[in-house]
PDB file of C-alpha atoms in Angstrom:
ATOM      1  CA  MET M1053     -60.769  86.744 -32.836  1.00 50.00           C
ATOM      2  CA  LEU M1054     -61.008  84.817 -29.563  1.00 49.00           C
ATOM      3  CA  LYS M1055     -63.031  86.279 -26.783  1.00 57.00           C
ATOM      4  CA  PRO M1056     -60.971  86.793 -23.587  1.00 58.00           C
ATOM      5  CA  ALA M1057     -63.202  84.495 -21.473  1.00 55.00           C
ATOM      6  CA  PHE M1058     -63.000  81.662 -24.022  1.00 52.00           C
ATOM      7  CA  ALA M1059     -59.224  82.076 -24.358  1.00 52.00           C
ATOM      8  CA  PHE M1060     -58.826  81.935 -20.570  1.00 53.00           C
ATOM      9  CA  ILE M1061     -60.929  78.754 -20.279  1.00 57.00           C
ATOM     10  CA  PHE M1062     -59.057  77.151 -23.179  1.00 51.00           C
ATOM     11  CA  LEU M1063     -55.686  78.006 -21.582  1.00 50.00           C
ATOM     12  CA  LEU M1064     -56.866  76.684 -18.215  1.00 49.00           C
ATOM     13  CA  TYR M1065     -57.976  73.430 -19.890  1.00 53.00           C
ATOM     14  CA  LEU M1066     -54.592  72.964 -21.560  1.00 51.00           C
ATOM     15  CA  THR M1067     -52.661  73.448 -18.350  1.00 53.00           C
ATOM     16  CA  THR M1068     -54.801  71.055 -16.310  1.00 54.00           C
ATOM     17  CA  ALA M1069     -55.889  68.381 -18.788  1.00 51.00           C
ATOM     18  CA  CYS M1070     -52.474  67.016 -19.737  1.00 51.00           C
ATOM     19  CA  LYS M1071     -51.063  66.052 -16.399  1.00 54.00           C
ATOM     20  CA  ASN M1072     -48.444  63.335 -15.907  1.00 57.00           C
ATOM     21  CA  ASP M1073     -48.332  61.694 -12.529  1.00 61.00           C
ATOM     22  CA  ILE M1074     -44.667  61.609 -11.513  1.00 61.00           C
ATOM     23  CA  ASP M1075     -45.101  58.101 -10.050  1.00 59.00           C
ATOM     24  CA  ASP M1076     -46.446  56.869 -13.406  1.00 54.00           C
ATOM     25  CA  VAL M1077     -43.502  58.415 -15.217  1.00 51.00           C
ATOM     26  CA  ARG M1078     -41.013  56.810 -12.799  1.00 52.00           C
ATOM     27  CA  ARG M1079     -42.740  53.427 -13.090  1.00 53.00           C
ATOM     28  CA  LEU M1080     -42.603  53.515 -16.876  1.00 50.00           C
ATOM     29  CA  ALA M1081     -38.921  54.415 -16.798  1.00 51.00           C
ATOM     30  CA  GLN M1082     -38.012  51.488 -14.541  1.00 52.00           C
ATOM     31  CA  SER M1083     -35.718  48.888 -16.067  1.00 48.00           C
ATOM     32  CA  ASP M1084     -38.256  46.098 -15.514  1.00 53.00           C
ATOM     33  CA  THR M1085     -40.845  47.755 -17.779  1.00 67.00           C
ATOM     34  CA  ILE M1086     -38.631  48.677 -20.726  1.00 82.00           C
ATOM     35  CA  PRO M1087     -36.494  45.948 -22.294  1.00 84.00           C
ATOM     36  CA  SER M1088     -32.787  46.711 -22.441  1.00 86.00           C
ATOM     37  CA  SER M1089     -32.584  44.541 -25.552  1.00 87.00           C
ATOM     38  CA  TYR M1090     -34.782  42.397 -27.739  1.00 88.00           C
ATOM     39  CA  ALA M1091     -34.407  39.993 -30.638  1.00 89.00           C
ATOM     40  CA  PHE M1092     -36.605  38.293 -33.204  1.00 94.00           C
ATOM     41  CA  ASP M1093     -36.286  34.767 -34.648  1.00 95.00           C
ATOM     42  CA  VAL M1094     -33.872  33.810 -31.874  1.00 91.00           C
ATOM     43  CA  LYS M1095     -31.635  30.736 -31.953  1.00 94.00           C
ATOM     44  CA  ILE M1096     -29.261  30.208 -29.010  1.00 89.00           C
ATOM     45  CA  SER M1097     -27.013  27.171 -28.740  1.00 88.00           C
ATOM     46  CA  GLN M1098     -24.677  26.081 -25.974  1.00 86.00           C
ATOM     47  CA  SER M1099     -21.919  23.527 -26.241  1.00 84.00           C
ATOM     48  CA  GLU M1100     -19.783  21.828 -23.622  1.00 82.00           C
ATOM     49  CA  ASN M1101     -16.434  20.198 -24.398  1.00 81.00           C
ATOM     50  CA  GLY M1102     -17.137  20.612 -28.100  1.00 80.00           C
ATOM     51  CA  ASN M1103     -20.520  18.859 -27.935  1.00 80.00           C
ATOM     52  CA  LEU M1104     -23.813  20.646 -28.504  1.00 84.00           C
ATOM     53  CA  LYS M1105     -25.682  20.726 -25.195  1.00 85.00           C
ATOM     54  CA  TYR M1106     -28.916  22.487 -26.169  1.00 86.00           C
ATOM     55  CA  THR M1107     -30.549  24.793 -28.680  1.00 89.00           C
ATOM     56  CA  LEU M1108     -33.245  27.321 -27.806  1.00 90.00           C
ATOM     57  CA  THR M1109     -35.422  28.908 -30.481  1.00 93.00           C
ATOM     58  CA  ALA M1110     -38.071  31.597 -30.024  1.00 95.00           C
ATOM     59  CA  PRO M1111     -39.965  34.057 -32.223  1.00 96.00           C
ATOM     60  CA  VAL M1112     -39.123  36.953 -29.884  1.00 95.00           C
ATOM     61  CA  LEU M1113     -36.994  37.555 -26.789  1.00 92.00           C
ATOM     62  CA  TYR M1114     -37.037  40.554 -24.431  1.00 95.00           C
ATOM     63  CA  ARG M1115     -34.269  41.136 -21.893  1.00 94.00           C
ATOM     64  CA  TYR M1116     -34.883  43.356 -18.853  1.00 93.00           C
ATOM     65  CA  ASP M1117     -31.902  44.453 -16.759  1.00 90.00           C
ATOM     66  CA  SER M1118     -32.305  45.516 -13.145  1.00 86.00           C
ATOM     67  CA  PRO M1119     -30.119  45.752 -10.048  1.00 87.00           C
ATOM     68  CA  LYS M1120     -31.616  42.434  -8.893  1.00 85.00           C
ATOM     69  CA  GLY M1121     -30.464  40.686 -12.087  1.00 89.00           C
ATOM     70  CA  ALA M1122     -31.596  40.199 -15.642  1.00 90.00           C
ATOM     71  CA  THR M1123     -34.925  38.696 -16.675  1.00 92.00           C
ATOM     72  CA  VAL M1124     -35.470  37.274 -20.145  1.00 92.00           C
ATOM     73  CA  LYS M1125     -39.031  36.851 -21.421  1.00 95.00           C
ATOM     74  CA  PHE M1126     -40.326  34.794 -24.334  1.00 95.00           C
ATOM     75  CA  PRO M1127     -43.842  36.243 -24.789  1.00 95.00           C
ATOM     76  CA  LYS M1128     -44.590  34.256 -27.953  1.00 96.00           C
ATOM     77  CA  GLY M1129     -43.217  30.950 -26.731  1.00 95.00           C
ATOM     78  CA  PHE M1130     -40.046  28.957 -27.110  1.00 95.00           C
ATOM     79  CA  LYS M1131     -38.615  25.531 -27.904  1.00 95.00           C
ATOM     80  CA  VAL M1132     -35.588  23.968 -26.219  1.00 90.00           C
ATOM     81  CA  VAL M1133     -33.903  20.890 -27.662  1.00 90.00           C
ATOM     82  CA  LEU M1134     -31.511  19.092 -25.300  1.00 88.00           C
ATOM     83  CA  PHE M1135     -28.993  16.723 -26.847  1.00 88.00           C
ATOM     84  CA  ASP M1136     -27.546  13.524 -25.392  1.00 83.00           C
ATOM     85  CA  SER M1137     -24.181  14.224 -23.725  1.00 76.00           C
ATOM     86  CA  LEU M1138     -22.612  10.998 -25.023  1.00 77.00           C
ATOM     87  CA  ASN M1139     -24.052  11.191 -28.534  1.00 78.00           C
ATOM     88  CA  PRO M1140     -24.873  14.780 -29.575  1.00 74.00           C
ATOM     89  CA  ASP M1141     -26.692  13.543 -32.683  1.00 82.00           C
ATOM     90  CA  ILE M1142     -29.463  12.177 -30.459  1.00 86.00           C
ATOM     91  CA  ILE M1143     -32.171  14.540 -29.182  1.00 90.00           C
ATOM     92  CA  ARG M1144     -32.719  13.564 -25.557  1.00 89.00           C
ATOM     93  CA  THR M1145     -35.469  15.989 -24.502  1.00 89.00           C
ATOM     94  CA  THR M1146     -37.569  18.765 -26.019  1.00 91.00           C
ATOM     95  CA  VAL M1147     -39.489  21.444 -24.126  1.00 92.00           C
ATOM     96  CA  THR M1148     -42.063  23.750 -25.725  1.00 95.00           C
ATOM     97  CA  ALA M1149     -44.374  26.382 -24.253  1.00 96.00           C
ATOM     98  CA  LYS M1150     -46.360  29.404 -25.401  1.00 97.00           C
ATOM     99  CA  TYR M1151     -44.704  31.675 -22.803  1.00 97.00           C
ATOM    100  CA  GLY M1152     -41.435  31.604 -20.897  1.00 95.00           C
ATOM    101  CA  ILE M1153     -39.477  33.673 -18.425  1.00 95.00           C
ATOM    102  CA  ASN M1154     -35.897  33.196 -17.255  1.00 92.00           C
ATOM    103  CA  LYS M1155     -34.816  34.895 -14.020  1.00 93.00           C
ATOM    104  CA  GLU M1156     -31.068  34.717 -14.503  1.00 90.00           C
ATOM    105  CA  ALA M1157     -29.926  35.814 -11.021  1.00 89.00           C
ATOM    106  CA  GLU M1158     -32.275  33.361  -9.306  1.00 92.00           C
ATOM    107  CA  LYS M1159     -31.510  30.639 -11.864  1.00 90.00           C
ATOM    108  CA  LEU M1160     -35.230  29.970 -12.283  1.00 92.00           C
ATOM    109  CA  MET M1161     -36.925  29.395 -15.607  1.00 92.00           C
ATOM    110  CA  GLU M1162     -40.696  29.186 -15.931  1.00 95.00           C
ATOM    111  CA  ALA M1163     -42.718  27.829 -18.813  1.00 95.00           C
ATOM    112  CA  ARG M1164     -46.447  28.551 -19.082  1.00 96.00           C
ATOM    113  CA  ASP M1165     -49.370  27.819 -21.355  1.00 95.00           C
ATOM    114  CA  ASP M1166     -49.423  24.481 -23.154  1.00 95.00           C
ATOM    115  CA  VAL M1167     -46.108  23.210 -21.771  1.00 95.00           C
ATOM    116  CA  VAL M1168     -44.919  19.957 -23.347  1.00 96.00           C
ATOM    117  CA  VAL M1169     -41.780  18.080 -22.248  1.00 92.00           C
ATOM    118  CA  THR M1170     -40.829  15.020 -24.290  1.00 92.00           C
ATOM    119  CA  ASN M1171     -38.173  12.517 -23.241  1.00 91.00           C
ATOM    120  CA  ASN M1172     -37.333  10.945 -26.601  1.00 90.00           C
ATOM    121  CA  ILE M1173     -35.118   8.240 -25.102  1.00 88.00           C
ATOM    122  CA  LYS M1174     -37.774   6.879 -22.706  1.00 91.00           C
ATOM    123  CA  HIS M1175     -40.712   7.827 -24.994  1.00 93.00           C
ATOM    124  CA  GLU M1176     -42.442   9.774 -22.225  1.00 92.00           C
ATOM    125  CA  GLN M1177     -44.275  13.090 -22.399  1.00 94.00           C
ATOM    126  CA  LEU M1178     -45.356  15.622 -19.778  1.00 93.00           C
ATOM    127  CA  ASN M1179     -48.213  18.051 -20.433  1.00 96.00           C
ATOM    128  CA  THR M1180     -49.005  20.884 -18.021  1.00 95.00           C
ATOM    129  CA  GLU M1181     -49.831  24.599 -17.921  1.00 96.00           C
ATOM    130  CA  HIS M1182     -46.962  25.695 -15.653  1.00 96.00           C
ATOM    131  CA  LEU M1183     -43.489  24.259 -15.158  1.00 95.00           C
ATOM    132  CA  ILE M1184     -40.523  25.608 -13.181  1.00 94.00           C
ATOM    133  CA  TRP M1185     -36.887  24.655 -13.660  1.00 91.00           C
ATOM    134  CA  ASP M1186     -34.755  25.418 -10.597  1.00 91.00           C
ATOM    135  CA  GLN M1187     -31.191  25.286 -11.880  1.00 88.00           C
ATOM    136  CA  ASN M1188     -29.755  25.615  -8.350  1.00 91.00           C
ATOM    137  CA  LEU M1189     -31.528  22.452  -7.203  1.00 91.00           C
ATOM    138  CA  LYS M1190     -31.283  20.795 -10.653  1.00 89.00           C
ATOM    139  CA  LYS M1191     -35.018  20.056 -10.405  1.00 92.00           C
ATOM    140  CA  VAL M1192     -38.061  20.576 -12.588  1.00 90.00           C
ATOM    141  CA  TYR M1193     -41.454  20.829 -10.912  1.00 93.00           C
ATOM    142  CA  SER M1194     -45.074  21.839 -11.311  1.00 94.00           C
ATOM    143  CA  ASN M1195     -47.814  22.531  -8.758  1.00 94.00           C
ATOM    144  CA  VAL M1196     -50.732  22.365 -11.190  1.00 94.00           C
ATOM    145  CA  LEU M1197     -52.474  19.584 -13.101  1.00 94.00           C
ATOM    146  CA  VAL M1198     -50.029  17.353 -14.981  1.00 94.00           C
ATOM    147  CA  LYS M1199     -50.429  14.501 -17.436  1.00 94.00           C
ATOM    148  CA  ILE M1200     -47.548  12.103 -18.053  1.00 91.00           C
ATOM    149  CA  THR M1201     -47.815   9.677 -20.934  1.00 91.00           C
ATOM    150  CA  THR M1202     -45.524   6.645 -20.966  1.00 91.00           C
ATOM    151  CA  PRO M1203     -45.453   3.807 -23.508  1.00 91.00           C
ATOM    152  CA  ASP M1204     -47.933   1.782 -21.441  1.00 88.00           C
ATOM    153  CA  LYS M1205     -49.961   4.228 -19.319  1.00 88.00           C
ATOM    154  CA  ILE M1206     -51.257   7.747 -18.810  1.00 90.00           C
ATOM    155  CA  LEU M1207     -50.877   9.292 -15.351  1.00 90.00           C
ATOM    156  CA  TYR M1208     -52.587  12.390 -13.932  1.00 92.00           C
ATOM    157  CA  GLY M1209     -51.816  14.390 -10.825  1.00 92.00           C
ATOM    158  CA  GLU M1210     -51.757  17.740  -9.078  1.00 92.00           C
ATOM    159  CA  GLY M1211     -48.085  18.540  -9.639  1.00 91.00           C
ATOM    160  CA  MET M1212     -44.840  16.678 -10.166  1.00 92.00           C
ATOM    161  CA  GLN M1213     -41.092  16.764  -9.525  1.00 94.00           C
ATOM    162  CA  SER M1214     -38.306  15.555 -11.773  1.00 89.00           C
ATOM    163  CA  ASP M1215     -34.608  15.740 -12.421  1.00 86.00           C
ATOM    164  CA  GLU M1216     -33.472  18.151 -15.145  1.00 80.00           C
ATOM    165  CA  ALA M1217     -33.403  15.467 -17.827  1.00 75.00           C
ATOM    166  CA  PHE M1218     -36.949  14.260 -17.061  1.00 80.00           C
ATOM    167  CA  ASN M1219     -35.528  10.764 -16.419  1.00 79.00           C
ATOM    168  CA  HIS M1220     -36.709  10.287 -12.831  1.00 86.00           C
ATOM    169  CA  TRP M1221     -40.039  11.902 -12.020  1.00 88.00           C
ATOM    170  CA  ARG M1222     -42.678  11.648  -9.313  1.00 91.00           C
ATOM    171  CA  ILE M1223     -46.305  12.775  -9.546  1.00 90.00           C
ATOM    172  CA  SER M1224     -47.861  14.589  -6.597  1.00 87.00           C
ATOM    173  CA  LYS M1225     -51.450  13.784  -5.633  1.00 85.00           C
ATOM    174  CA  PRO M1226     -52.038  11.199  -8.371  1.00 84.00           C
ATOM    175  CA  ARG M1227     -55.564  11.192  -9.791  1.00 79.00           C
ATOM    176  CA  GLY M1228     -55.718   8.043 -11.826  1.00 66.00           C
ATOM    177  CA  GLU M1229     -53.944   5.681 -14.103  1.00 56.00           C
ATOM    178  CA  MET M1230     -55.035   4.311 -17.439  1.00 58.00           C
ATOM    179  CA  TYR M1231     -53.208   1.503 -19.197  1.00 58.00           C
ATOM    180  CA  VAL M1232     -52.825   1.804 -22.923  1.00 56.00           C
ATOM    181  CA  ASN M1233     -53.100  -1.336 -25.017  1.00 60.00           C
ATOM    182  CA  GLU M1234     -52.132  -0.583 -28.597  1.00 61.00           C
ATOM    183  CA  ASN M1235     -53.504  -3.947 -29.804  1.00 61.00           C
ATOM    184  CA  GLN M1236     -57.119  -2.964 -29.133  1.00 52.00           C
TER     185      GLN M1236
END
């Protein structure tokens, strides 16, 4: 049998120990903290005029809906393959990263952690840790260290800007240039 003093202390402990802060509860219930939908082993393709435009694959996708617009996150990375508009059998560009986020309302997509963009037509490759695609401006840019490898040189800089297809790019604050001679 419980002694009255012990029972009172135990009851007091139960009523005070398990306390939920109402702000914490509201924050956890917000639409930006709980995905409205998710998918595993994702493959999304888009076509235009009957031609395949791109294919996106990812191990996992989380979609968060909010009044400001939807946000889609790729916490385990993604790969986008862009096809040539004139010949859809040709892969024009590939983009891979270990993390991605797409802010649909703002039309901004970010890629982070080991970002690699390869232009297969020009045989050029961009390596960086952070890349932003602004679909409104039809520009791709980075404000961190970048490395661009072309068939004859390797370029380094603190950021870059490019068109969406990675055909015409410009390095910001170039750091150096190294010519590659494959005959040596």
